[in-house]
Amino acid sequence: MKAVLYETFGAAPRIATVPDPTPAADGVVIRVMATGVCRSDWHGWMGHDRDIVLPHVPGHELAGVVAATGRDVTRWRAGDRVTVPFIAACGHCHECHSGNQQVCERQFQPGFTHWGSFAEYVGIEHADLNLVRLPDTMDFVTAASLGCRFVTSFRAVVDQGRVSAGQWVAVHGCGGVGLSAVMIARAIGAQVVAVDISEQALELARSLGAAATVNAGRVANVVEAVKELTQGGAHVSLDALGHPATCFNSIGNLRRRGRHVQVGLMLADHAAPAVPMAQVIAHELEIVGSHGMQAHRYGTMLDMIQSGQLAPGRLVGKTISLGQSIQALMAMDKFQDVGMTVITDFSA
């Protein structure tokens, strides 16, 4: 099969012909119909993820069709239309038994712990636990756009942030995760302040329902700007980028007893950001992480999409070929594109 392959961290990947995967006894092989290009893939390519063994094929935001199944798979058969959480679970550890597969003690991740979906086919183990059936009416581009970004935002806003109607929600960073969070929080009935340095991204945030926006490059103090707009601070605030500045601002702009959700990855030099801990203590703030979403939680989100409450397809910026994904991956840290980029052509 054709795949994007890199053999050295930080060096340009190439299109290569590599062996087709074969299904594990409890796994499947999926023919990839669409896969997102995500900043997490860039982190992996740069060598920030210690799970990656070279040579490597990136990609974790995938949707496709089951092409082959292992002998022990009971829920799936060839031809089924599926997606998969970017964190796949073992099904046997304490966290899996408690329903928290997103923090499985023996989790695996396509595109990180094993070869991913920048390829014509990808193998997924423990298929009965980890696959999600797609509605017949959902196209593969939309399904791939759920990826890690939309589902991560859904869990961050709904489960971890516990956002409710009428609350103020601040979203720091309007990339794929942040714009998803804007849409989801607005669908719940919250009022959203979107923060970014790109006017184009902020314009898209407003079109998705943001009540107010802050250009972090044009205000003297982001925290004070958000507090003024929200008349005292956000009830819930998300760092959807993963940077020391956005993390600090997200905590700082909370009202008393507010809740900060860290969604953006904090890796390499950003792994230990400064935190205004005196404010956390004095104002009884909550700081929680959010990392993916369990397969069994997709149902609620898919119902909201089917009903029209959520429209993740609006977040897709462009579709590209497998060959074009190399440049897209290498440029992910430059934040040049608004909306998600999805690979749909695997012929070259």
Coordinates of C-alpha atoms in Angstrom, one line a residue:
M1 CA 0.0 0.0 0.0
K2 CA 1.0 3.7 -0.4
A3 CA 1.8 5.5 2.8
V4 CA 3.5 8.6 4.2
L5 CA 6.7 7.4 5.9
Y6 CA 9.4 9.2 7.8
E7 CA 12.6 7.6 9.0
T8 CA 14.1 10.5 10.9
F9 CA 12.4 12.9 13.3
G10 CA 12.1 16.4 11.7
A11 CA 13.2 15.3 8.3
A12 CA 10.9 15.4 5.3
P13 CA 8.6 12.3 5.0
R14 CA 8.1 10.6 1.7
I15 CA 5.5 8.5 -0.1
A16 CA 6.5 4.9 0.1
T17 CA 5.1 1.5 -0.8
V18 CA 4.9 -0.5 2.5
P19 CA 3.4 -3.9 3.3
D20 CA -0.4 -4.0 3.8
P21 CA -1.4 -4.6 7.4
T22 CA -3.1 -7.9 8.5
P23 CA -5.7 -8.0 11.2
A24 CA -4.9 -9.3 14.7
A25 CA -7.1 -12.0 16.0
D26 CA -9.3 -9.4 17.8
G27 CA -8.6 -6.7 15.3
V28 CA -9.6 -5.3 11.9
V29 CA -8.0 -3.7 8.9
I30 CA -9.7 -0.5 7.8
R31 CA -9.5 0.9 4.3
V32 CA -8.9 4.6 5.0
M33 CA -11.4 6.8 3.1
A34 CA -10.4 10.1 4.9
T35 CA -8.0 11.2 7.6
G36 CA -7.3 14.5 9.2
V37 CA -3.9 16.3 9.5
C38 CA -3.5 17.3 13.1
R39 CA -1.0 19.2 15.1
S40 CA -0.5 16.1 17.2
D41 CA 0.9 14.4 14.1
W42 CA 3.4 17.3 13.8
H43 CA 4.4 16.7 17.5
G44 CA 5.0 13.1 16.6
W45 CA 7.0 13.9 13.5
M46 CA 9.2 16.3 15.5
G47 CA 10.0 13.5 18.0
H48 CA 8.0 14.9 20.9
D49 CA 6.2 11.6 21.5
R50 CA 8.3 8.9 23.0
D51 CA 6.0 6.1 21.8
I52 CA 7.0 6.4 18.2
V53 CA 9.5 3.9 16.8
L54 CA 11.1 4.7 13.5
P55 CA 10.4 4.3 10.6
H56 CA 6.8 5.5 11.1
V57 CA 3.5 6.3 9.4
P58 CA 1.6 9.1 11.0
G59 CA -2.2 9.7 11.2
H60 CA -4.9 9.1 13.8
E61 CA -8.0 11.0 12.7
L62 CA -9.5 8.4 10.4
A63 CA -12.7 7.1 8.9
G64 CA -13.2 4.3 6.5
V65 CA -14.5 0.9 5.7
V66 CA -13.7 -2.4 7.4
A67 CA -11.7 -4.4 4.8
A68 CA -10.8 -7.5 6.9
T69 CA -11.5 -8.9 10.4
G70 CA -9.7 -11.2 12.8
R71 CA -11.1 -14.5 13.8
D72 CA -12.3 -13.3 17.2
V73 CA -14.1 -10.2 16.1
T74 CA -17.9 -10.5 16.7
R75 CA -19.3 -7.0 16.1
W76 CA -17.8 -6.0 12.8
R77 CA -17.6 -7.4 9.3
A78 CA -16.2 -6.3 5.9
G79 CA -18.0 -3.3 4.5
D80 CA -18.9 -1.6 7.8
R81 CA -18.4 2.1 7.9
V82 CA -16.4 3.1 11.0
T83 CA -14.3 5.5 12.8
V84 CA -12.1 5.0 15.9
P85 CA -11.1 7.1 18.9
F86 CA -7.5 8.3 18.7
I87 CA -7.0 6.6 22.1
A88 CA -7.8 2.9 21.7
A89 CA -8.2 0.8 24.8
C90 CA -7.2 -2.6 26.0
G91 CA -10.5 -3.5 27.6
H92 CA -8.9 -5.3 30.6
C93 CA -7.4 -2.7 33.0
H94 CA -9.1 -0.9 35.9
E95 CA -9.8 2.2 33.9
C96 CA -11.4 0.3 31.0
H97 CA -13.6 -1.6 33.5
S98 CA -14.7 1.7 35.0
G99 CA -15.7 3.0 31.6
N100 CA -12.8 5.4 31.2
Q101 CA -11.1 4.0 28.2
Q102 CA -9.7 7.4 27.3
V103 CA -7.2 6.9 30.0
C104 CA -6.6 3.2 29.6
E105 CA -3.5 2.0 31.4
R106 CA -2.4 0.1 28.3
Q107 CA -3.8 2.3 25.6
F108 CA -2.6 2.4 22.0
Q109 CA -2.9 5.1 19.4
P110 CA -2.8 4.7 15.7
G111 CA -0.2 7.1 14.3
F112 CA 1.8 7.0 17.5
T113 CA 2.2 3.5 19.2
H114 CA 1.8 1.9 15.8
W115 CA 1.5 2.9 12.1
G116 CA -1.3 5.2 11.4
S117 CA -3.8 6.4 8.8
F118 CA -1.7 8.5 6.3
A119 CA -2.0 5.3 4.3
E120 CA -4.4 3.3 2.3
Y121 CA -5.0 0.9 5.1
V122 CA -4.6 0.8 8.9
G123 CA -4.9 -2.0 11.5
I124 CA -6.8 -1.6 14.8
E125 CA -6.7 -4.1 17.6
H126 CA -9.5 -4.8 20.1
A127 CA -12.0 -3.8 17.5
D128 CA -15.1 -4.9 19.3
L129 CA -14.3 -2.3 22.0
N130 CA -12.8 0.5 20.0
L131 CA -14.6 0.9 16.7
V132 CA -17.6 3.3 16.3
R133 CA -20.2 2.7 13.7
L134 CA -20.9 5.7 11.4
P135 CA -24.4 6.8 10.5
D136 CA -25.3 6.0 6.9
T137 CA -25.9 9.7 6.2
M138 CA -22.5 10.9 7.5
D139 CA -19.8 11.3 4.8
F140 CA -16.3 10.2 5.4
V141 CA -14.8 13.7 5.4
T142 CA -17.1 14.8 8.2
A143 CA -16.4 11.5 10.1
A144 CA -12.7 12.1 9.9
S145 CA -13.1 15.7 11.1
L146 CA -14.4 14.3 14.3
G147 CA -10.9 12.9 14.7
C148 CA -9.2 13.7 17.9
R149 CA -10.2 17.4 17.7
F150 CA -14.0 17.4 17.7
V151 CA -14.4 14.4 20.1
T152 CA -11.7 15.8 22.4
S153 CA -13.6 19.1 22.5
F154 CA -16.9 17.4 23.1
R155 CA -15.6 15.6 26.2
A156 CA -13.7 18.8 27.3
V157 CA -16.8 20.9 27.1
V158 CA -19.5 18.5 28.1
D159 CA -17.9 15.9 30.5
Q160 CA -14.8 17.7 31.9
G161 CA -16.0 21.3 31.7
R162 CA -19.5 20.5 32.7
V163 CA -20.7 23.5 30.7
S164 CA -24.3 24.5 31.1
A165 CA -26.7 27.0 29.4
G166 CA -26.1 30.6 30.3
Q167 CA -22.5 30.2 31.4
W168 CA -19.6 32.1 29.9
V169 CA -17.0 29.9 28.2
A170 CA -13.6 31.3 27.1
V171 CA -11.8 29.4 24.3
H172 CA -8.1 30.1 23.9
G173 CA -6.9 29.1 20.5
C174 CA -9.2 28.8 17.5
G175 CA -7.7 25.9 15.6
G176 CA -9.6 22.7 15.1
V177 CA -10.0 22.0 18.8
G178 CA -11.0 25.5 19.7
L179 CA -13.5 26.0 16.9
S180 CA -15.0 22.7 17.8
A181 CA -15.3 23.9 21.4
V182 CA -17.0 27.1 20.3
M183 CA -19.6 25.2 18.3
I184 CA -20.3 22.6 21.1
A185 CA -20.5 25.2 23.9
R186 CA -22.8 27.3 21.9
A187 CA -25.0 24.3 21.1
I188 CA -25.4 23.7 24.8
G189 CA -26.5 27.3 25.3
A190 CA -23.3 28.9 26.7
Q191 CA -22.0 32.3 25.8
V192 CA -18.5 32.0 24.2
V193 CA -15.6 34.3 24.1
A194 CA -13.1 33.1 21.5
V195 CA -9.4 34.2 21.8
D196 CA -6.8 34.0 19.0
I197 CA -4.2 36.0 17.1
S198 CA -5.8 35.4 13.7
E199 CA -8.7 37.7 12.6
Q200 CA -9.7 35.0 10.1
A201 CA -9.9 32.4 12.8
L202 CA -11.9 34.8 15.0
E203 CA -14.3 35.6 12.1
L204 CA -14.9 31.8 11.8
A205 CA -15.5 31.6 15.5
R206 CA -18.1 34.3 15.3
S207 CA -19.8 32.5 12.5
L208 CA -20.0 29.4 14.7
G209 CA -21.7 31.3 17.5
A210 CA -19.1 33.1 19.5
A211 CA -20.7 36.0 21.3
A212 CA -17.4 37.9 21.5
T213 CA -13.8 37.6 20.4
V214 CA -10.4 38.8 21.6
N215 CA -7.4 39.3 19.3
A216 CA -4.6 38.3 21.7
G217 CA -2.1 40.2 19.5
R218 CA -4.0 43.5 19.7
V219 CA -5.0 43.8 23.4
A220 CA -2.7 44.8 26.2
N221 CA -4.0 42.1 28.6
V222 CA -6.0 39.1 27.4
V223 CA -7.1 38.2 31.0
E224 CA -8.6 41.6 31.6
A225 CA -10.2 41.7 28.2
V226 CA -12.0 38.5 28.8
K227 CA -13.1 39.5 32.3
E228 CA -14.5 42.8 31.0
L229 CA -16.5 41.0 28.3
T230 CA -17.8 38.4 30.7
Q231 CA -18.5 40.8 33.5
G232 CA -16.2 39.1 36.0
G233 CA -14.6 36.2 34.2
A234 CA -15.5 32.9 32.5
H235 CA -17.2 30.1 34.3
V236 CA -15.3 27.6 32.2
S237 CA -12.2 28.3 30.2
L238 CA -10.3 26.0 27.8
D239 CA -6.7 26.2 26.6
A240 CA -7.3 24.6 23.2
L241 CA -3.8 25.4 21.8
G242 CA -1.4 24.1 24.4
H243 CA 1.1 26.9 25.1
P244 CA 2.3 28.4 28.4
A245 CA 0.7 31.8 27.5
T246 CA -2.7 30.4 26.6
C247 CA -2.7 28.1 29.6
F248 CA -1.8 31.0 32.0
N249 CA -4.5 33.3 30.4
S250 CA -7.1 30.5 30.5
I251 CA -6.7 30.1 34.3
G252 CA -6.3 33.8 34.9
N253 CA -9.5 34.8 33.2
L254 CA -11.7 32.6 35.3
R255 CA -14.3 34.0 37.8
R256 CA -14.2 32.7 41.3
R257 CA -14.8 28.9 41.5
G258 CA -14.3 28.7 37.8
R259 CA -13.0 25.7 35.9
H260 CA -10.0 25.5 33.5
V261 CA -9.8 22.6 31.1
Q262 CA -6.4 21.9 29.5
V263 CA -7.1 20.4 26.1
G264 CA -4.1 21.5 24.0
L265 CA -1.0 19.3 24.4
M266 CA 1.8 20.6 26.4
L267 CA 5.0 18.9 25.1
A268 CA 8.7 19.4 24.8
D269 CA 9.7 22.9 26.1
H270 CA 6.0 23.6 27.0
A271 CA 5.6 20.6 29.3
A272 CA 5.9 22.6 32.6
P273 CA 4.0 25.9 32.2
A274 CA 3.7 28.5 34.9
V275 CA 0.4 28.4 36.7
P276 CA -1.1 31.2 38.9
M277 CA -1.5 28.9 41.8
A278 CA -2.2 31.7 44.3
Q279 CA -5.3 32.5 42.3
V280 CA -6.2 28.8 42.0
I281 CA -6.2 28.6 45.8
A282 CA -7.8 31.9 46.8
H283 CA -10.6 31.6 44.2
E284 CA -11.1 27.8 44.6
L285 CA -10.5 27.2 40.9
E286 CA -10.6 23.8 39.3
I287 CA -7.9 22.6 36.8
V288 CA -8.8 19.5 34.9
G289 CA -7.3 17.7 31.9
S290 CA -9.1 16.3 28.9
H291 CA -7.6 13.7 26.6
G292 CA -9.8 12.1 23.9
M293 CA -13.2 10.4 24.4
Q294 CA -14.4 6.8 24.9
A295 CA -16.0 5.0 22.0
H296 CA -19.2 4.4 24.1
R297 CA -19.6 8.2 24.5
Y298 CA -19.8 8.8 20.7
G299 CA -23.6 8.1 20.6
T300 CA -24.7 11.3 22.3
M301 CA -22.4 13.4 20.1
L302 CA -23.5 11.6 16.9
D303 CA -27.2 12.2 17.9
M304 CA -26.5 15.9 18.2
I305 CA -24.9 15.9 14.7
Q306 CA -27.8 13.9 13.2
S307 CA -30.3 16.4 14.7
G308 CA -28.4 19.4 13.3
Q309 CA -27.4 20.8 16.7
L310 CA -23.7 20.2 15.7
A311 CA -22.2 20.6 12.2
P312 CA -18.6 19.4 12.3
G313 CA -18.4 19.5 8.6
R314 CA -18.3 23.3 8.8
L315 CA -14.9 23.0 10.4
V316 CA -13.3 21.4 7.4
G317 CA -11.0 23.9 5.7
K318 CA -9.8 21.9 2.7
T319 CA -9.3 18.4 1.4
I320 CA -5.9 17.2 0.0
S321 CA -4.1 14.2 -1.4
L322 CA -1.7 11.9 0.3
G323 CA 1.2 13.5 -1.5
Q324 CA 0.1 17.0 -0.4
S325 CA -0.1 15.9 3.2
I326 CA 3.6 15.9 3.6
Q327 CA 3.9 19.7 3.2
A328 CA 0.7 20.1 5.3
L329 CA 2.2 18.0 8.1
M330 CA 5.5 19.9 8.1
A331 CA 3.7 23.3 8.2
M332 CA 1.3 22.5 11.1
D333 CA 3.3 24.6 13.6
K334 CA 2.8 27.7 11.5
F335 CA -1.0 27.8 11.9
Q336 CA -1.4 29.0 8.3
D337 CA -4.8 27.2 7.6
V338 CA -8.1 28.0 9.1
G339 CA -10.3 24.9 9.7
M340 CA -9.3 21.2 9.5
T341 CA -7.3 19.7 6.6
V342 CA -8.5 16.2 5.6
I343 CA -6.7 13.7 3.2
T344 CA -9.3 12.2 0.9
D345 CA -7.2 11.1 -2.2
F346 CA -4.8 8.2 -1.5
S347 CA -3.8 7.6 -5.1
A348 CA -0.6 9.7 -4.8

